[in-house]
mmCIF file of C-alpha atoms in Angstrom:
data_model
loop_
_atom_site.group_PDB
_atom_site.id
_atom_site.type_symbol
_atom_site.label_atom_id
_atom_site.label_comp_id
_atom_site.label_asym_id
_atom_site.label_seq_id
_atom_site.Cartn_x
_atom_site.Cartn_y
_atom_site.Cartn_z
ATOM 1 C CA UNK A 1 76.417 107.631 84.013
ATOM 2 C CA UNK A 2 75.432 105.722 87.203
ATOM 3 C CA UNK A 3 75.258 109.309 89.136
ATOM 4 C CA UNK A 4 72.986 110.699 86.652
ATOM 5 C CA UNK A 5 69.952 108.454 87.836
ATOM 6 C CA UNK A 6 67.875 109.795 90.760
ATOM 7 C CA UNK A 7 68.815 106.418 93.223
ATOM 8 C CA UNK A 8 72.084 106.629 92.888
ATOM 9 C CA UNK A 9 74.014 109.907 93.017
ATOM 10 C CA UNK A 10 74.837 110.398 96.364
ATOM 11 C CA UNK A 11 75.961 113.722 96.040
ATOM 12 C CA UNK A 12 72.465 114.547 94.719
ATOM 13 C CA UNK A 13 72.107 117.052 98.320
ATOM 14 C CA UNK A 14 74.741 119.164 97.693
ATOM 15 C CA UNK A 15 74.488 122.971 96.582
ATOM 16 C CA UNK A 16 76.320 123.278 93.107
ATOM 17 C CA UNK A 17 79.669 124.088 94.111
ATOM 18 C CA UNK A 18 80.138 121.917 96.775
ATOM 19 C CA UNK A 19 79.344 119.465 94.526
ATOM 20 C CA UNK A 20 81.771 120.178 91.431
ATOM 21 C CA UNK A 21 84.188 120.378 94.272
ATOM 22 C CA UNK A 22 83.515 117.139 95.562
ATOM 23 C CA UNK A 23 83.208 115.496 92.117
ATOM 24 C CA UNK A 24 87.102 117.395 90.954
ATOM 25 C CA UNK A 25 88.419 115.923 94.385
ATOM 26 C CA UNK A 26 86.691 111.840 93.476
ATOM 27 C CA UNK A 27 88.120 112.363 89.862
ATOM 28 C CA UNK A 28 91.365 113.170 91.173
ATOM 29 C CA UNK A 29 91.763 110.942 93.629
ATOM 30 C CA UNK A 30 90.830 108.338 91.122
ATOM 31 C CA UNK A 31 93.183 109.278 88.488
ATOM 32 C CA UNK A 32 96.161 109.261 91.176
ATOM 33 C CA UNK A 33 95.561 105.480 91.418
ATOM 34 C CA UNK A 34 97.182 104.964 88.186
ATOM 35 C CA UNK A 35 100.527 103.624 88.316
ATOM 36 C CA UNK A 36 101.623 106.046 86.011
ATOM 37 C CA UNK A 37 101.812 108.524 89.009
ATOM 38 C CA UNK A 38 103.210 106.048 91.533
ATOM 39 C CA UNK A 39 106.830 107.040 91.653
ATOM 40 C CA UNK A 40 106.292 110.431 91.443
ATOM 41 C CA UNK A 41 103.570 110.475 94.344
ATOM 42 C CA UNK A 42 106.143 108.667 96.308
ATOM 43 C CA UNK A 43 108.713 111.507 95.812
ATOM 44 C CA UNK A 44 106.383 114.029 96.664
ATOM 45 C CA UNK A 45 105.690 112.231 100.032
ATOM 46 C CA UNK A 46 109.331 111.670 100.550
ATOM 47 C CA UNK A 47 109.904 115.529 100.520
ATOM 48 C CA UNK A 48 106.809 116.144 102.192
ATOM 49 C CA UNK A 49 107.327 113.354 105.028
ATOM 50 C CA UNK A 50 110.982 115.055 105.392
ATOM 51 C CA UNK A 51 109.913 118.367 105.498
ATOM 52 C CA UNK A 52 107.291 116.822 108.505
ATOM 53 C CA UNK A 53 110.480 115.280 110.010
ATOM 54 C CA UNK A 54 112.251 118.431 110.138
ATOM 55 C CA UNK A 55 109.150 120.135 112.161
ATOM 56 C CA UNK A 56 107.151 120.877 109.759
ATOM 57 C CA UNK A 57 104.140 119.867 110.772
ATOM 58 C CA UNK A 58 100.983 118.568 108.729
ATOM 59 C CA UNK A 59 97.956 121.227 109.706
ATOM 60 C CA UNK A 60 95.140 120.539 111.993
ATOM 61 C CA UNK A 61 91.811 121.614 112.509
ATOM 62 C CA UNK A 62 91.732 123.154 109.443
ATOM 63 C CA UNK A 63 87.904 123.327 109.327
ATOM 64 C CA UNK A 64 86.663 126.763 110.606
ATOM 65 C CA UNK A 65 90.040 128.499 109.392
ATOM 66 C CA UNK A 66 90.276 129.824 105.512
ATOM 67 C CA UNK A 67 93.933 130.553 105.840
ATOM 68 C CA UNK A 68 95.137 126.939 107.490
ATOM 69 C CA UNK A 69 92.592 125.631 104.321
ATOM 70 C CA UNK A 70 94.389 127.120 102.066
ATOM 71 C CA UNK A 71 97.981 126.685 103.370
ATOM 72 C CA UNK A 72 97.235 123.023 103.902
ATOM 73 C CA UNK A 73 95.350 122.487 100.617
ATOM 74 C CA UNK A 74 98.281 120.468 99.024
ATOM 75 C CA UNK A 75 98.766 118.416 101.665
ATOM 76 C CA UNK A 76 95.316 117.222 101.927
ATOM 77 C CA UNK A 77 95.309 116.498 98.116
ATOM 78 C CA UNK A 78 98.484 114.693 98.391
ATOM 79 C CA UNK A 79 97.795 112.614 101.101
ATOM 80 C CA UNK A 80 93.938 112.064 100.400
ATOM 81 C CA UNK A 81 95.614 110.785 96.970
ATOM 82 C CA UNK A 82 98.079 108.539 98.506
ATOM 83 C CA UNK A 83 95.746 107.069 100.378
ATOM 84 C CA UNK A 84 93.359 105.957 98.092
ATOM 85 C CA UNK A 85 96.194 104.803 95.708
ATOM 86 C CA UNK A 86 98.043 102.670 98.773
ATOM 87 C CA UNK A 87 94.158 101.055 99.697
ATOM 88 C CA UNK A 88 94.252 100.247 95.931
ATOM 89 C CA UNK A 89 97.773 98.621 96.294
ATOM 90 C CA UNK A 90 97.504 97.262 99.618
ATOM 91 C CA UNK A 91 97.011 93.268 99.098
ATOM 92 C CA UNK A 92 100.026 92.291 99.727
ATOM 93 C CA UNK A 93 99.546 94.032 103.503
ATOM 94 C CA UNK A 94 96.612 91.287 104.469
ATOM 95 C CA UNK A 95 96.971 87.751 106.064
ATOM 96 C CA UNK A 96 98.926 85.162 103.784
ATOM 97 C CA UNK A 97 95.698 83.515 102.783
ATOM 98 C CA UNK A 98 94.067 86.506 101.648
ATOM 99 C CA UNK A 99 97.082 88.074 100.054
ATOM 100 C CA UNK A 100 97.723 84.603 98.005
ATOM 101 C CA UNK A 101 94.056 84.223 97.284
ATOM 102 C CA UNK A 102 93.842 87.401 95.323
ATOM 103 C CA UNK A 103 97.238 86.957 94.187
ATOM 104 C CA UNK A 104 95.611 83.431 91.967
ATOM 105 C CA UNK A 105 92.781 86.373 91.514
ATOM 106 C CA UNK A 106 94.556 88.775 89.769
ATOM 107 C CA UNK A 107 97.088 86.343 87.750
ATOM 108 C CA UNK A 108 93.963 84.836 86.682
ATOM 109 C CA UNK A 109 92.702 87.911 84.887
ATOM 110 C CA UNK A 110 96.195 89.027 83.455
ATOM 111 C CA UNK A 111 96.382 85.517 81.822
ATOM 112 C CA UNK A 112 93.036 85.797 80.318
ATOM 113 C CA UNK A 113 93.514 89.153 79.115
ATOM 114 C CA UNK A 114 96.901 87.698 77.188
ATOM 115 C CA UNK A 115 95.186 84.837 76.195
ATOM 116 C CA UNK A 116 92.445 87.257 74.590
ATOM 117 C CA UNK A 117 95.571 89.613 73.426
ATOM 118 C CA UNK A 118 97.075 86.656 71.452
ATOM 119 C CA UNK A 119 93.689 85.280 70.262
ATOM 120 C CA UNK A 120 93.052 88.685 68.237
ATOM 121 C CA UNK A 121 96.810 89.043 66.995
ATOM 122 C CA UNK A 122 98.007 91.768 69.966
ATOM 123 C CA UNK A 123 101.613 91.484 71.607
ATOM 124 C CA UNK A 124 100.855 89.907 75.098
ATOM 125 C CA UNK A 125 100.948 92.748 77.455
ATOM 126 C CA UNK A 126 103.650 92.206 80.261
ATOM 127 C CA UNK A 127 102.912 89.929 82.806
ATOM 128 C CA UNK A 128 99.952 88.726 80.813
ATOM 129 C CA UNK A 129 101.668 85.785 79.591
ATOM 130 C CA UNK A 130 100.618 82.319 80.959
ATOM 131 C CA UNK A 131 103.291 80.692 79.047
ATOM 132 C CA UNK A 132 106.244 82.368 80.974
ATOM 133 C CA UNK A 133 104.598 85.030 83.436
ATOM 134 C CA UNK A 134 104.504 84.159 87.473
ATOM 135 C CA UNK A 135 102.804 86.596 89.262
ATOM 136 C CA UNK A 136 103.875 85.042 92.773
ATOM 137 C CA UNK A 137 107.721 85.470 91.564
ATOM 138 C CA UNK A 138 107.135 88.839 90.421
ATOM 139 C CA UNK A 139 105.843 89.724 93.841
ATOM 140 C CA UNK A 140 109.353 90.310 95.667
ATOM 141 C CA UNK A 141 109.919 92.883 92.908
ATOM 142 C CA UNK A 142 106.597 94.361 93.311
ATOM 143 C CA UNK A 143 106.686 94.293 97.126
ATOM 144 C CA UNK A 144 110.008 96.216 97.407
ATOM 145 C CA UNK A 145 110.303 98.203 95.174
ATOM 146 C CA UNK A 146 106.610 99.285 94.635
ATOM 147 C CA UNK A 147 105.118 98.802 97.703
ATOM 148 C CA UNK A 148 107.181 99.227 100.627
ATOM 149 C CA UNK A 149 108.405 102.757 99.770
ATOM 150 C CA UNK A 150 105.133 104.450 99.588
ATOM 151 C CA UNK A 151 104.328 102.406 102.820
ATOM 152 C CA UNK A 152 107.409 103.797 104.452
ATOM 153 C CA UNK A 153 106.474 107.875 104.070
ATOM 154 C CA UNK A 154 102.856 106.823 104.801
ATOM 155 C CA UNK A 155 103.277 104.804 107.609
ATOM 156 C CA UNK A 156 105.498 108.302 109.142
ATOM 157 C CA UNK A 157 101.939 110.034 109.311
ATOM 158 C CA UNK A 158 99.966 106.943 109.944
ATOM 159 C CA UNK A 159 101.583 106.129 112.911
ATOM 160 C CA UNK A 160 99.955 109.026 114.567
ATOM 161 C CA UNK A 161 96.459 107.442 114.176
ATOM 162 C CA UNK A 162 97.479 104.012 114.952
ATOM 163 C CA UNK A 163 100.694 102.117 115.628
ATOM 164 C CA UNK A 164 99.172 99.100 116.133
ATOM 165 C CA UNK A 165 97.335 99.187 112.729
ATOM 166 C CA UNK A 166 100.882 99.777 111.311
ATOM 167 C CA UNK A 167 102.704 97.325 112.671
ATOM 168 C CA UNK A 168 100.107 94.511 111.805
ATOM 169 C CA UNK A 169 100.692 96.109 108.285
ATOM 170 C CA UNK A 170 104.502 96.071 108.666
ATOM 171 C CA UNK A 171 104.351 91.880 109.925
ATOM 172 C CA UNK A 172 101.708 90.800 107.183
ATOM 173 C CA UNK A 173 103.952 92.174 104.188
ATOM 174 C CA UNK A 174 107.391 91.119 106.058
ATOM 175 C CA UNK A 175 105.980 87.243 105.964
ATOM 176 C CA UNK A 176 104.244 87.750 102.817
ATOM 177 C CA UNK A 177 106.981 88.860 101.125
ATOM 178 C CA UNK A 178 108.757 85.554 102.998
ATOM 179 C CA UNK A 179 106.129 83.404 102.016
ATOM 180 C CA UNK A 180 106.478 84.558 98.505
ATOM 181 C CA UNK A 181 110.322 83.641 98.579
ATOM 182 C CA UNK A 182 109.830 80.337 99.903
ATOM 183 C CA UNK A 183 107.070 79.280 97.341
ATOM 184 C CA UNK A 184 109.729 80.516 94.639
ATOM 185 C CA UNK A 185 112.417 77.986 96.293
ATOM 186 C CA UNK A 186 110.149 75.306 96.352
ATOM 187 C CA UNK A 187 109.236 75.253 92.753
ATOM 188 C CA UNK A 188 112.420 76.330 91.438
ATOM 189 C CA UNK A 189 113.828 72.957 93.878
ATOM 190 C CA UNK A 190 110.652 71.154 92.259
ATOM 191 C CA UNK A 191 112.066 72.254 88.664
ATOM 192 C CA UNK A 192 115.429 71.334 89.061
ATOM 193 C CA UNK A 193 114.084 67.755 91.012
ATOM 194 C CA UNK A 194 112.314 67.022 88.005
ATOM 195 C CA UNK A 195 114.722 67.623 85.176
ATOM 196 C CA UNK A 196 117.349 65.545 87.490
ATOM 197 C CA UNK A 197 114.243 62.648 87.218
ATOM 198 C CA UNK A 198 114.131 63.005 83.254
#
């Protein structure tokens, strides 16, 4: 709806099939950010990032050449999807204080969406719960199991653009995902402190 007035479509410039194929490639892109299609994204880059291990390359200049276009056409949609869909998971891949900002952030939604949930008579989605969900202790879960193996097939073909970008990436979730164990010591060592002081 925002694209259909004159200010704002941005593909406005672009001859009719360039953009419908433009617009199918956004839509799809979008759609691959849905967690339904995590796991299985991160078994097709698994097979693709082995098949790139075992000399099969990922095509280049691509551009002036219909057959390298077409050859290479699933591996541009996989890994312009994966992409998009690690940039949407990527938080926990910041600095500490950003990371645990948006952390607060986002528990701070779920909770008011279960608070809403239970106000109208819905089951409290998972993790929605204030009255027993943690989103800081759910992030070791969500870190390595979710998060780190997508990051390890990407970071196989990001490492040819930038190791240094990669390894900041690599140190901010390795002391995140410390950080996130200590804070669940302290308060379970606060919890146990304070039944001992009942």
């Amino acid at each position: 709806q925002v694209m259909s007035e004159p200010n704002h479509n941005f593909l406005s410039g672009l001859q009719r099939y360039d953009y419908e194929l433009v617009r199918e490639k956004i839509i799809r892109m979008v759609l691959a950010t849905d967690m339904n299609h995590h796991f299985s994204m991160v078994e097709q880059l698994q097979s693709r990032v082995g098949d790139f291990r075992s000399g099969n390359a990922f095509l280049t200049d691509t551009k002036h050449d219909r057959e390298k276009q077409k050859s290479s056409k699933n591996d541009r949609r996989l890994l312009m999807e994966a992409l998009l869909h690690f940039g949407d998971l990527n938080n926990c891949h910041r600095p500490w204080r950003v990371y645990k900002h948006l952390v607060g952030l986002l528990e701070m939604e779920f909770h008011a969406q279960g608070d809403l949930e239970r106000q109208i008579g819905l089951p409290v989605s998972a993790m929605m719960d204030r009255s027993k969900d943690n989103l800081i202790a759910q992030q070791t879960g969500w870190i390595s199991f979710v998060i780190k193996p997508l990051f390890v097939e990407l970071k196989v073909i990001l490492q040819t653009a930038s190791q240094q970008w990669v390894e900041q990436l690599e140190n901010n979730v390795e002391t995140n995902l410390q950080n996130v164990k200590s804070e669940i010591a302290a308060k379970e060592a606060k919890e146990v402190e304070d039944k001992a002081a009942d």
